[in-house]
Amino acid sequence: MTHRPTVPHSRLRSSGGTPIVLVIGGGTSGSALTVLLRRAGIGVDLVEASPDWKASLGAGITLQGNALRVLREVGVLEGVEKDGYAAEGVTVLAPDGTVLHAHDELRTGGDDLPAHIGMQRPRLQQLLIDEVLASGADVRLGTRATAFEQDAEGVDVTFSDGTTRRYDLVAGADGLGSATRRMIGITDTPEPTGMGIWRAPAPRPAGVTRTEMIYGGRCFIAGYCPTGEDTVYTYLVEPARDRASLNPDTYADEIRALSEGYGGAWTELRAAFTDPKAVNYACFDRHLVEGPWHRGRVVLVGDAAHACPPTLAQGAAMSLEDVQVLAELLTGRTEWDDRLLTEYHARRLPRVRMVVDASVQLGRWLLDGVRDADVPGLVHRTLSALKELP
């Protein structure tokens, strides 16, 4: 049995007693929210549809400073710094590997944090899992929420195993294809942007100490980011393909063929693409719920409410900022009501819209072959705004 400590009066739910939250989804945002709420003495049940919580697609992740700022609050920054690779800038190369220019990045998390840390995504997931388990939250894997029945004081949730439990709040952190979003009647859905991305891990070539990117050649972007002392994750961005037409058994052949013609470190990286199961393909989507992110006491966080192409590497950061703001409001108010959730949406929407629109615009310029686009200006303006606290 999980011990749920008594919370101070300032954090009591509107109906009195110890509040309890259901978090749906055990990914980055759901796990981070669970930890922050438990630290404040709020009871949390976390349900994850996958029976294997550790399963995580994706070779790596770039965590910008504003994401690191939240991860520090969650308590995993030390592990991220230990297992990841901190870098201060980006180098742009010609297709043959010649350096065109290098620039430092803005420290969106503040001067005391790196500009970004690259790391293997499964390792980040494990750090968050460890923190959730240490928090004392109740975790159920292979479990889905199948129905909500709400009144003014709470939500009765029915689960896929047939059980029902009452909660003061439900947070849907179940990703881009969120079932929670559909269940509460929000009809906004992700829209493809026309680009697709191949990702794969590889050994880190000697001399690769920061993110390096090539624009042009066979792909829109061919890049790689160090994720540790011995690893990088690589990515190649191209026009989107119909995923149904792709054979996963040929993924290694596909990414190897796309990387042909790129010089520099790509010669060494290409030789590492041998296991099709280590290669991931995904399409870029634009997603933003413009209207309220809640219905009654069920609220969306992270990709369930918004998502964008990784052209600014801000997807995880925006989700983590959602968590930080929502946790701040829930732990600082005596009443959990419509005004609280409306304030959460009002604080997040303008910032998220800015990032989504900028990320999509960067991709659109590539798709349209615009050569005189003000890419540096757009990136600088957006990242400068993100240095401010959400």
mmCIF file of C-alpha atoms in Angstrom:
data_model
loop_
_atom_site.group_PDB
_atom_site.id
_atom_site.type_symbol
_atom_site.label_atom_id
_atom_site.label_comp_id
_atom_site.label_asym_id
_atom_site.label_seq_id
_atom_site.Cartn_x
_atom_site.Cartn_y
_atom_site.Cartn_z
ATOM 1 C CA MET A 1 0.000 0.000 0.000
ATOM 2 C CA THR A 2 1.287 3.440 -0.882
ATOM 3 C CA HIS A 3 1.541 5.924 1.987
ATOM 4 C CA ARG A 4 -0.065 9.265 1.172
ATOM 5 C CA PRO A 5 1.122 11.983 3.558
ATOM 6 C CA THR A 6 -1.303 14.547 4.913
ATOM 7 C CA VAL A 7 -1.029 17.798 2.958
ATOM 8 C CA PRO A 8 -1.085 21.291 4.454
ATOM 9 C CA HIS A 9 -4.406 23.182 4.473
ATOM 10 C CA SER A 10 -3.309 25.430 1.605
ATOM 11 C CA ARG A 11 -3.251 22.405 -0.681
ATOM 12 C CA LEU A 12 -6.555 20.841 0.234
ATOM 13 C CA ARG A 13 -9.033 20.170 -2.553
ATOM 14 C CA SER A 14 -12.191 22.234 -2.690
ATOM 15 C CA SER A 15 -14.240 19.521 -0.979
ATOM 16 C CA GLY A 16 -11.722 19.016 1.818
ATOM 17 C CA GLY A 17 -9.308 16.190 2.564
ATOM 18 C CA THR A 18 -6.213 14.993 0.793
ATOM 19 C CA PRO A 19 -6.458 15.560 -2.971
ATOM 20 C CA ILE A 20 -5.688 12.839 -5.461
ATOM 21 C CA VAL A 21 -4.856 13.199 -9.139
ATOM 22 C CA LEU A 22 -4.943 10.638 -11.918
ATOM 23 C CA VAL A 23 -2.142 11.068 -14.456
ATOM 24 C CA ILE A 24 -2.782 9.235 -17.722
ATOM 25 C CA GLY A 25 0.473 8.471 -19.532
ATOM 26 C CA GLY A 26 3.900 7.665 -18.154
ATOM 27 C CA GLY A 27 6.085 9.485 -20.652
ATOM 28 C CA THR A 28 8.141 12.610 -20.063
ATOM 29 C CA SER A 29 5.315 14.982 -19.111
ATOM 30 C CA GLY A 30 3.215 12.477 -17.164
ATOM 31 C CA SER A 31 6.154 11.249 -15.130
ATOM 32 C CA ALA A 32 7.412 14.764 -14.394
ATOM 33 C CA LEU A 33 3.942 15.908 -13.293
ATOM 34 C CA THR A 34 3.605 12.889 -11.027
ATOM 35 C CA VAL A 35 6.883 13.675 -9.267
ATOM 36 C CA LEU A 36 6.115 17.362 -8.741
ATOM 37 C CA LEU A 37 2.646 16.672 -7.346
ATOM 38 C CA ARG A 38 3.845 13.912 -5.040
ATOM 39 C CA ARG A 39 6.595 16.167 -3.716
ATOM 40 C CA ALA A 40 3.854 18.614 -2.684
ATOM 41 C CA GLY A 41 2.022 15.881 -0.793
ATOM 42 C CA ILE A 42 -0.695 15.318 -3.386
ATOM 43 C CA GLY A 43 -1.772 11.738 -3.998
ATOM 44 C CA VAL A 44 -1.158 10.505 -7.542
ATOM 45 C CA ASP A 45 -2.183 7.421 -9.483
ATOM 46 C CA LEU A 46 -0.324 7.030 -12.768
ATOM 47 C CA VAL A 47 -1.626 4.689 -15.457
ATOM 48 C CA GLU A 48 0.351 3.786 -18.564
ATOM 49 C CA ALA A 49 -1.194 1.894 -21.471
ATOM 50 C CA SER A 50 2.012 0.071 -22.354
ATOM 51 C CA PRO A 51 2.781 -2.994 -20.240
ATOM 52 C CA ASP A 52 6.473 -2.151 -20.653
ATOM 53 C CA TRP A 53 6.980 1.281 -19.141
ATOM 54 C CA LYS A 54 10.592 1.324 -20.263
ATOM 55 C CA ALA A 55 9.725 0.959 -23.940
ATOM 56 C CA SER A 56 10.615 4.224 -25.685
ATOM 57 C CA LEU A 57 10.896 4.917 -29.373
ATOM 58 C CA GLY A 58 13.548 7.309 -30.547
ATOM 59 C CA ALA A 59 17.301 7.221 -30.659
ATOM 60 C CA GLY A 60 17.886 10.402 -28.724
ATOM 61 C CA ILE A 61 16.557 13.712 -27.539
ATOM 62 C CA THR A 62 17.876 17.266 -27.418
ATOM 63 C CA LEU A 63 16.977 18.980 -24.160
ATOM 64 C CA GLN A 64 17.200 22.745 -24.428
ATOM 65 C CA GLY A 65 17.956 24.869 -21.391
ATOM 66 C CA ASN A 66 14.325 25.609 -20.585
ATOM 67 C CA ALA A 67 13.658 21.845 -20.507
ATOM 68 C CA LEU A 68 16.663 21.378 -18.214
ATOM 69 C CA ARG A 69 15.266 24.057 -15.916
ATOM 70 C CA VAL A 70 12.172 21.924 -15.293
ATOM 71 C CA LEU A 71 14.117 18.676 -15.055
ATOM 72 C CA ARG A 72 16.203 20.264 -12.314
ATOM 73 C CA GLU A 73 12.987 20.907 -10.373
ATOM 74 C CA VAL A 74 11.862 17.328 -11.002
ATOM 75 C CA GLY A 75 15.146 16.115 -9.530
ATOM 76 C CA VAL A 76 16.751 14.329 -12.476
ATOM 77 C CA LEU A 77 19.138 16.993 -13.759
ATOM 78 C CA GLU A 78 22.161 15.407 -12.122
ATOM 79 C CA GLY A 79 21.449 12.130 -13.913
ATOM 80 C CA VAL A 80 20.808 13.937 -17.203
ATOM 81 C CA GLU A 81 24.148 15.738 -16.915
ATOM 82 C CA LYS A 82 25.925 12.499 -15.996
ATOM 83 C CA ASP A 83 24.418 10.333 -18.738
ATOM 84 C CA GLY A 84 23.948 12.950 -21.463
ATOM 85 C CA TYR A 85 26.286 15.262 -23.337
ATOM 86 C CA ALA A 86 26.264 19.010 -22.751
ATOM 87 C CA ALA A 87 26.986 21.194 -25.763
ATOM 88 C CA GLU A 88 27.075 24.928 -26.276
ATOM 89 C CA GLY A 89 26.488 25.326 -29.963
ATOM 90 C CA VAL A 90 25.773 24.109 -33.465
ATOM 91 C CA THR A 91 28.047 23.678 -36.463
ATOM 92 C CA VAL A 92 26.630 23.931 -39.988
ATOM 93 C CA LEU A 93 28.411 21.871 -42.644
ATOM 94 C CA ALA A 94 28.364 21.596 -46.403
ATOM 95 C CA PRO A 95 27.241 18.198 -47.777
ATOM 96 C CA ASP A 96 30.887 17.158 -48.203
ATOM 97 C CA GLY A 97 31.565 17.821 -44.516
ATOM 98 C CA THR A 98 33.263 21.202 -44.890
ATOM 99 C CA VAL A 99 32.525 23.526 -41.967
ATOM 100 C CA LEU A 100 30.535 26.545 -43.118
ATOM 101 C CA HIS A 101 30.030 28.241 -39.787
ATOM 102 C CA ALA A 102 29.573 27.532 -36.086
ATOM 103 C CA HIS A 103 27.573 29.454 -33.530
ATOM 104 C CA ASP A 104 26.812 29.302 -29.849
ATOM 105 C CA GLU A 105 23.234 28.864 -28.717
ATOM 106 C CA LEU A 106 21.163 30.959 -26.365
ATOM 107 C CA ARG A 107 20.925 29.503 -22.878
ATOM 108 C CA THR A 108 17.155 29.398 -22.602
ATOM 109 C CA GLY A 109 17.323 27.918 -19.101
ATOM 110 C CA GLY A 110 19.591 30.618 -17.718
ATOM 111 C CA ASP A 111 23.334 31.117 -17.534
ATOM 112 C CA ASP A 112 23.754 28.367 -14.938
ATOM 113 C CA LEU A 113 22.515 25.652 -17.317
ATOM 114 C CA PRO A 114 23.977 24.357 -20.601
ATOM 115 C CA ALA A 115 22.469 25.539 -23.867
ATOM 116 C CA HIS A 116 21.391 21.959 -24.470
ATOM 117 C CA ILE A 117 22.099 18.395 -23.449
ATOM 118 C CA GLY A 118 21.718 15.513 -25.859
ATOM 119 C CA MET A 119 20.971 12.096 -24.424
ATOM 120 C CA GLN A 120 19.572 8.708 -25.280
ATOM 121 C CA ARG A 121 15.823 8.914 -24.884
ATOM 122 C CA PRO A 122 15.404 5.554 -23.123
ATOM 123 C CA ARG A 123 17.907 6.742 -20.504
ATOM 124 C CA LEU A 124 15.880 9.892 -19.811
ATOM 125 C CA GLN A 125 12.788 7.725 -19.474
ATOM 126 C CA GLN A 126 14.535 5.491 -16.946
ATOM 127 C CA LEU A 127 15.627 8.471 -14.845
ATOM 128 C CA LEU A 128 12.023 9.676 -14.721
ATOM 129 C CA ILE A 129 10.708 6.191 -13.932
ATOM 130 C CA ASP A 130 13.113 5.920 -10.994
ATOM 131 C CA GLU A 131 11.953 9.277 -9.654
ATOM 132 C CA VAL A 132 8.266 8.343 -10.000
ATOM 133 C CA LEU A 133 8.783 5.089 -8.116
ATOM 134 C CA ALA A 134 10.734 6.885 -5.385
ATOM 135 C CA SER A 135 7.873 9.386 -5.019
ATOM 136 C CA GLY A 136 5.457 6.737 -3.778
ATOM 137 C CA ALA A 137 2.911 7.217 -6.545
ATOM 138 C CA ASP A 138 0.640 4.278 -7.379
ATOM 139 C CA VAL A 139 1.609 3.039 -10.860
ATOM 140 C CA ARG A 140 -0.408 0.652 -13.016
ATOM 141 C CA LEU A 141 1.006 -0.534 -16.333
ATOM 142 C CA GLY A 142 -0.997 -1.976 -19.202
ATOM 143 C CA THR A 143 -3.985 0.053 -17.993
ATOM 144 C CA ARG A 144 -6.164 2.614 -19.774
ATOM 145 C CA ALA A 145 -8.877 4.995 -18.641
ATOM 146 C CA THR A 146 -12.024 4.060 -20.564
ATOM 147 C CA ALA A 147 -14.713 6.400 -19.186
ATOM 148 C CA PHE A 148 -15.117 9.591 -17.156
ATOM 149 C CA GLU A 149 -18.160 10.585 -15.100
ATOM 150 C CA GLN A 150 -17.846 14.082 -13.650
ATOM 151 C CA ASP A 151 -19.612 16.268 -11.149
ATOM 152 C CA ALA A 152 -18.659 19.551 -9.482
ATOM 153 C CA GLU A 153 -16.351 17.871 -6.973
ATOM 154 C CA GLY A 154 -14.535 15.181 -8.892
ATOM 155 C CA VAL A 155 -14.226 12.582 -11.627
ATOM 156 C CA ASP A 156 -15.171 8.916 -11.461
ATOM 157 C CA VAL A 157 -12.816 7.052 -13.796
ATOM 158 C CA THR A 158 -13.411 3.561 -15.144
ATOM 159 C CA PHE A 159 -10.345 1.619 -16.203
ATOM 160 C CA SER A 160 -9.692 -1.105 -18.754
ATOM 161 C CA ASP A 161 -9.441 -3.695 -15.961
ATOM 162 C CA GLY A 162 -13.014 -2.904 -14.921
ATOM 163 C CA THR A 163 -12.145 -0.986 -11.748
ATOM 164 C CA THR A 164 -13.429 2.510 -10.940
ATOM 165 C CA ARG A 165 -11.911 5.210 -8.748
ATOM 166 C CA ARG A 166 -12.728 8.818 -7.920
ATOM 167 C CA TYR A 167 -10.264 11.673 -8.416
ATOM 168 C CA ASP A 168 -10.153 15.398 -7.803
ATOM 169 C CA LEU A 169 -8.412 15.955 -11.144
ATOM 170 C CA VAL A 170 -7.405 13.943 -14.201
ATOM 171 C CA ALA A 171 -4.382 14.995 -16.269
ATOM 172 C CA GLY A 172 -4.203 13.539 -19.776
ATOM 173 C CA ALA A 173 -0.519 13.209 -20.646
ATOM 174 C CA ASP A 174 -1.095 10.456 -23.177
ATOM 175 C CA GLY A 175 0.640 11.940 -26.186
ATOM 176 C CA LEU A 176 -0.137 13.084 -29.688
ATOM 177 C CA GLY A 177 -2.848 10.491 -30.270
ATOM 178 C CA SER A 178 -4.396 11.198 -26.862
ATOM 179 C CA ALA A 179 -7.442 9.086 -26.035
ATOM 180 C CA THR A 180 -8.151 11.485 -23.166
ATOM 181 C CA ARG A 181 -8.513 14.354 -25.633
ATOM 182 C CA ARG A 182 -11.086 12.426 -27.637
ATOM 183 C CA MET A 183 -12.964 11.219 -24.566
ATOM 184 C CA ILE A 184 -13.595 14.744 -23.318
ATOM 185 C CA GLY A 185 -14.813 15.921 -26.712
ATOM 186 C CA ILE A 186 -11.883 18.023 -27.939
ATOM 187 C CA THR A 187 -11.864 17.503 -31.691
ATOM 188 C CA ASP A 188 -8.563 19.188 -32.630
ATOM 189 C CA THR A 189 -6.247 16.645 -34.254
ATOM 190 C CA PRO A 190 -2.613 16.696 -35.452
ATOM 191 C CA GLU A 191 -1.975 17.847 -39.006
ATOM 192 C CA PRO A 192 0.960 16.594 -41.116
ATOM 193 C CA THR A 193 3.450 19.228 -42.259
ATOM 194 C CA GLY A 194 4.818 17.266 -45.206
ATOM 195 C CA MET A 195 8.132 16.178 -43.702
ATOM 196 C CA GLY A 196 9.393 12.899 -42.311
ATOM 197 C CA ILE A 197 12.434 12.045 -40.215
ATOM 198 C CA TRP A 198 14.666 9.006 -39.906
ATOM 199 C CA ARG A 199 16.506 8.586 -36.596
ATOM 200 C CA ALA A 200 19.100 6.080 -35.442
ATOM 201 C CA PRO A 201 21.756 5.821 -32.722
ATOM 202 C CA ALA A 202 25.418 5.374 -33.604
ATOM 203 C CA PRO A 203 28.858 5.413 -31.958
ATOM 204 C CA ARG A 204 30.176 8.959 -31.565
ATOM 205 C CA PRO A 205 32.946 9.698 -34.083
ATOM 206 C CA ALA A 206 36.089 11.273 -32.696
ATOM 207 C CA GLY A 207 35.935 15.030 -32.973
ATOM 208 C CA VAL A 208 32.131 15.311 -32.840
ATOM 209 C CA THR A 209 31.591 17.486 -29.762
ATOM 210 C CA ARG A 210 28.462 19.437 -30.653
ATOM 211 C CA THR A 211 25.407 19.219 -32.846
ATOM 212 C CA GLU A 212 26.371 19.295 -36.531
ATOM 213 C CA MET A 213 23.857 19.852 -39.326
ATOM 214 C CA ILE A 214 23.875 19.832 -43.113
ATOM 215 C CA TYR A 215 21.168 21.630 -45.096
ATOM 216 C CA GLY A 216 20.731 20.286 -48.605
ATOM 217 C CA GLY A 217 21.918 17.245 -50.494
ATOM 218 C CA ARG A 218 19.554 14.278 -50.634
ATOM 219 C CA CYS A 219 17.697 15.482 -47.532
ATOM 220 C CA PHE A 220 16.453 18.770 -46.171
ATOM 221 C CA ILE A 221 18.568 18.246 -43.052
ATOM 222 C CA ALA A 222 21.209 15.660 -42.182
ATOM 223 C CA GLY A 223 22.357 16.018 -38.600
ATOM 224 C CA TYR A 224 23.628 14.357 -35.463
ATOM 225 C CA CYS A 225 23.833 15.244 -31.801
ATOM 226 C CA PRO A 226 26.137 13.716 -29.149
ATOM 227 C CA THR A 227 24.129 11.820 -26.538
ATOM 228 C CA GLY A 228 26.993 10.647 -24.337
ATOM 229 C CA GLU A 229 30.713 10.080 -24.308
ATOM 230 C CA ASP A 230 30.410 7.220 -26.813
ATOM 231 C CA THR A 231 27.098 7.804 -28.615
ATOM 232 C CA VAL A 232 25.265 10.137 -30.964
ATOM 233 C CA TYR A 233 21.829 10.098 -32.444
ATOM 234 C CA THR A 234 21.520 10.815 -36.127
ATOM 235 C CA TYR A 235 18.601 12.180 -38.110
ATOM 236 C CA LEU A 236 17.739 12.735 -41.747
ATOM 237 C CA VAL A 237 14.748 14.893 -42.714
ATOM 238 C CA GLU A 238 13.028 14.366 -46.066
ATOM 239 C CA PRO A 239 9.581 14.775 -47.672
ATOM 240 C CA ALA A 240 7.076 12.666 -45.764
ATOM 241 C CA ARG A 241 6.400 9.154 -46.976
ATOM 242 C CA ASP A 242 3.358 6.963 -46.540
ATOM 243 C CA ARG A 243 4.361 4.888 -43.547
ATOM 244 C CA ALA A 244 2.097 2.055 -44.681
ATOM 245 C CA SER A 245 4.329 1.649 -47.746
ATOM 246 C CA LEU A 246 7.505 1.251 -45.675
ATOM 247 C CA ASN A 247 8.861 -2.127 -44.636
ATOM 248 C CA PRO A 248 10.418 -1.944 -41.151
ATOM 249 C CA ASP A 249 12.815 -4.739 -42.118
ATOM 250 C CA THR A 250 14.465 -2.362 -44.608
ATOM 251 C CA TYR A 251 14.781 0.658 -42.301
ATOM 252 C CA ALA A 252 18.559 0.277 -41.948
ATOM 253 C CA ASP A 253 18.918 0.102 -45.739
ATOM 254 C CA GLU A 254 16.735 3.210 -46.135
ATOM 255 C CA ILE A 255 18.672 5.387 -43.710
ATOM 256 C CA ARG A 256 22.000 4.152 -45.059
ATOM 257 C CA ALA A 257 20.959 5.017 -48.621
ATOM 258 C CA LEU A 258 19.719 8.471 -47.610
ATOM 259 C CA SER A 259 23.028 9.253 -45.942
ATOM 260 C CA GLU A 260 24.995 8.445 -49.099
ATOM 261 C CA GLY A 261 26.668 11.507 -50.528
ATOM 262 C CA TYR A 262 27.263 13.175 -47.175
ATOM 263 C CA GLY A 263 30.885 13.472 -46.130
ATOM 264 C CA GLY A 264 32.708 14.190 -42.912
ATOM 265 C CA ALA A 265 31.525 12.102 -39.969
ATOM 266 C CA TRP A 266 28.713 10.628 -42.073
ATOM 267 C CA THR A 267 31.153 8.188 -43.655
ATOM 268 C CA GLU A 268 31.729 6.619 -40.257
ATOM 269 C CA LEU A 269 28.139 6.968 -39.085
ATOM 270 C CA ARG A 270 26.729 5.287 -42.178
ATOM 271 C CA ALA A 271 28.579 2.068 -41.386
ATOM 272 C CA ALA A 272 26.725 1.816 -38.065
ATOM 273 C CA PHE A 273 23.270 1.573 -39.676
ATOM 274 C CA THR A 274 22.900 -2.201 -39.690
ATOM 275 C CA ASP A 275 20.002 -3.017 -37.350
ATOM 276 C CA PRO A 276 16.587 -2.058 -38.762
ATOM 277 C CA LYS A 277 15.032 -2.302 -35.294
ATOM 278 C CA ALA A 278 17.285 0.531 -34.100
ATOM 279 C CA VAL A 279 15.972 2.888 -36.794
ATOM 280 C CA ASN A 280 12.842 4.972 -36.260
ATOM 281 C CA TYR A 281 10.761 6.784 -38.866
ATOM 282 C CA ALA A 282 8.174 9.440 -38.026
ATOM 283 C CA CYS A 283 6.294 12.220 -39.772
ATOM 284 C CA PHE A 284 6.253 15.831 -38.608
ATOM 285 C CA ASP A 285 2.932 17.085 -37.274
ATOM 286 C CA ARG A 286 1.546 20.415 -36.199
ATOM 287 C CA HIS A 287 -0.848 20.208 -33.290
ATOM 288 C CA LEU A 288 -2.293 22.941 -31.107
ATOM 289 C CA VAL A 289 -5.574 22.952 -29.216
ATOM 290 C CA GLU A 290 -6.466 26.636 -29.381
ATOM 291 C CA GLY A 291 -9.543 26.423 -27.171
ATOM 292 C CA PRO A 292 -9.597 25.338 -23.515
ATOM 293 C CA TRP A 293 -7.369 22.413 -22.630
ATOM 294 C CA HIS A 294 -9.831 21.092 -20.077
ATOM 295 C CA ARG A 295 -13.385 19.894 -19.752
ATOM 296 C CA GLY A 296 -14.535 20.027 -16.160
ATOM 297 C CA ARG A 297 -11.795 18.435 -14.065
ATOM 298 C CA VAL A 298 -9.998 16.654 -16.924
ATOM 299 C CA VAL A 299 -7.087 18.626 -18.368
ATOM 300 C CA LEU A 300 -4.498 18.002 -21.088
ATOM 301 C CA VAL A 301 -0.736 18.427 -20.798
ATOM 302 C CA GLY A 302 2.143 18.043 -23.244
ATOM 303 C CA ASP A 303 1.677 16.463 -26.665
ATOM 304 C CA ALA A 304 -1.976 15.770 -25.935
ATOM 305 C CA ALA A 305 -2.523 19.544 -26.213
ATOM 306 C CA HIS A 306 0.247 20.580 -28.615
ATOM 307 C CA ALA A 307 3.149 19.272 -30.666
ATOM 308 C CA CYS A 308 5.466 20.635 -33.321
ATOM 309 C CA PRO A 309 8.224 19.564 -35.702
ATOM 310 C CA PRO A 310 11.615 19.213 -33.966
ATOM 311 C CA THR A 311 13.147 22.038 -36.024
ATOM 312 C CA LEU A 312 13.643 24.060 -32.821
ATOM 313 C CA ALA A 313 14.131 21.041 -30.521
ATOM 314 C CA GLN A 314 11.455 22.461 -28.202
ATOM 315 C CA GLY A 315 8.867 19.677 -28.069
ATOM 316 C CA ALA A 316 9.979 18.178 -24.754
ATOM 317 C CA ALA A 317 10.618 21.626 -23.299
ATOM 318 C CA MET A 318 7.083 22.816 -24.035
ATOM 319 C CA SER A 319 5.612 19.686 -22.444
ATOM 320 C CA LEU A 320 7.784 20.058 -19.360
ATOM 321 C CA GLU A 321 6.845 23.705 -19.028
ATOM 322 C CA ASP A 322 3.161 22.682 -19.067
ATOM 323 C CA VAL A 323 3.874 20.380 -16.162
ATOM 324 C CA GLN A 324 5.726 23.050 -14.213
ATOM 325 C CA VAL A 325 2.934 25.609 -14.587
ATOM 326 C CA LEU A 326 0.118 23.171 -13.829
ATOM 327 C CA ALA A 327 1.907 21.794 -10.761
ATOM 328 C CA GLU A 328 2.577 25.329 -9.525
ATOM 329 C CA LEU A 329 -1.111 26.201 -9.764
ATOM 330 C CA LEU A 330 -2.377 22.961 -8.215
ATOM 331 C CA THR A 331 0.013 23.119 -5.269
ATOM 332 C CA GLY A 332 -0.519 26.824 -4.631
ATOM 333 C CA ARG A 333 -4.326 27.098 -4.641
ATOM 334 C CA THR A 334 -6.929 26.079 -2.100
ATOM 335 C CA GLU A 335 -9.556 25.404 -4.765
ATOM 336 C CA TRP A 336 -9.172 23.381 -7.921
ATOM 337 C CA ASP A 337 -11.779 24.904 -10.144
ATOM 338 C CA ASP A 338 -12.441 26.123 -13.655
ATOM 339 C CA ARG A 339 -10.615 29.381 -13.001
ATOM 340 C CA LEU A 340 -7.407 27.529 -12.161
ATOM 341 C CA LEU A 341 -7.471 25.440 -15.329
ATOM 342 C CA THR A 342 -8.408 28.480 -17.420
ATOM 343 C CA GLU A 343 -5.391 30.322 -16.008
ATOM 344 C CA TYR A 344 -3.174 27.365 -16.869
ATOM 345 C CA HIS A 345 -4.343 27.531 -20.480
ATOM 346 C CA ALA A 346 -3.957 31.316 -20.631
ATOM 347 C CA ARG A 347 -0.373 31.137 -19.381
ATOM 348 C CA ARG A 348 0.660 28.394 -21.751
ATOM 349 C CA LEU A 349 -1.149 29.083 -25.023
ATOM 350 C CA PRO A 350 0.720 32.189 -26.307
ATOM 351 C CA ARG A 351 4.138 30.689 -25.575
ATOM 352 C CA VAL A 352 3.275 27.304 -27.061
ATOM 353 C CA ARG A 353 1.703 28.902 -30.144
ATOM 354 C CA MET A 354 4.870 30.925 -30.721
ATOM 355 C CA VAL A 355 7.006 27.767 -30.653
ATOM 356 C CA VAL A 356 4.626 25.699 -32.779
ATOM 357 C CA ASP A 357 4.332 28.403 -35.430
ATOM 358 C CA ALA A 358 8.100 29.049 -35.534
ATOM 359 C CA SER A 359 8.881 25.328 -35.762
ATOM 360 C CA VAL A 360 6.419 24.852 -38.614
ATOM 361 C CA GLN A 361 7.708 27.965 -40.410
ATOM 362 C CA LEU A 362 11.285 26.678 -40.363
ATOM 363 C CA GLY A 363 10.122 23.480 -42.008
ATOM 364 C CA ARG A 364 7.943 25.304 -44.516
ATOM 365 C CA TRP A 365 10.888 27.376 -45.717
ATOM 366 C CA LEU A 366 12.792 24.139 -46.377
ATOM 367 C CA LEU A 367 9.857 22.528 -48.175
ATOM 368 C CA ASP A 368 9.380 25.608 -50.355
ATOM 369 C CA GLY A 369 13.087 26.015 -51.070
ATOM 370 C CA VAL A 370 13.186 29.581 -49.761
ATOM 371 C CA ARG A 371 16.835 30.620 -49.858
ATOM 372 C CA ASP A 372 16.642 34.102 -48.326
ATOM 373 C CA ALA A 373 14.536 33.177 -45.279
ATOM 374 C CA ASP A 374 15.511 34.837 -42.020
ATOM 375 C CA VAL A 375 16.172 31.558 -40.211
ATOM 376 C CA PRO A 376 18.717 33.007 -37.733
ATOM 377 C CA GLY A 377 16.380 35.869 -36.879
ATOM 378 C CA LEU A 378 13.367 33.636 -36.260
ATOM 379 C CA VAL A 379 15.376 31.219 -34.131
ATOM 380 C CA HIS A 380 16.957 34.028 -32.104
ATOM 381 C CA ARG A 381 13.651 35.795 -31.459
ATOM 382 C CA THR A 382 11.937 32.591 -30.376
ATOM 383 C CA LEU A 383 14.691 31.316 -28.111
ATOM 384 C CA SER A 384 15.192 34.764 -26.590
ATOM 385 C CA ALA A 385 11.537 34.805 -25.563
ATOM 386 C CA LEU A 386 11.924 31.364 -23.990
ATOM 387 C CA LYS A 387 14.571 32.616 -21.574
ATOM 388 C CA GLU A 388 11.708 34.213 -19.654
ATOM 389 C CA LEU A 389 10.038 31.961 -17.118
ATOM 390 C CA PRO A 390 6.744 30.435 -18.339
#
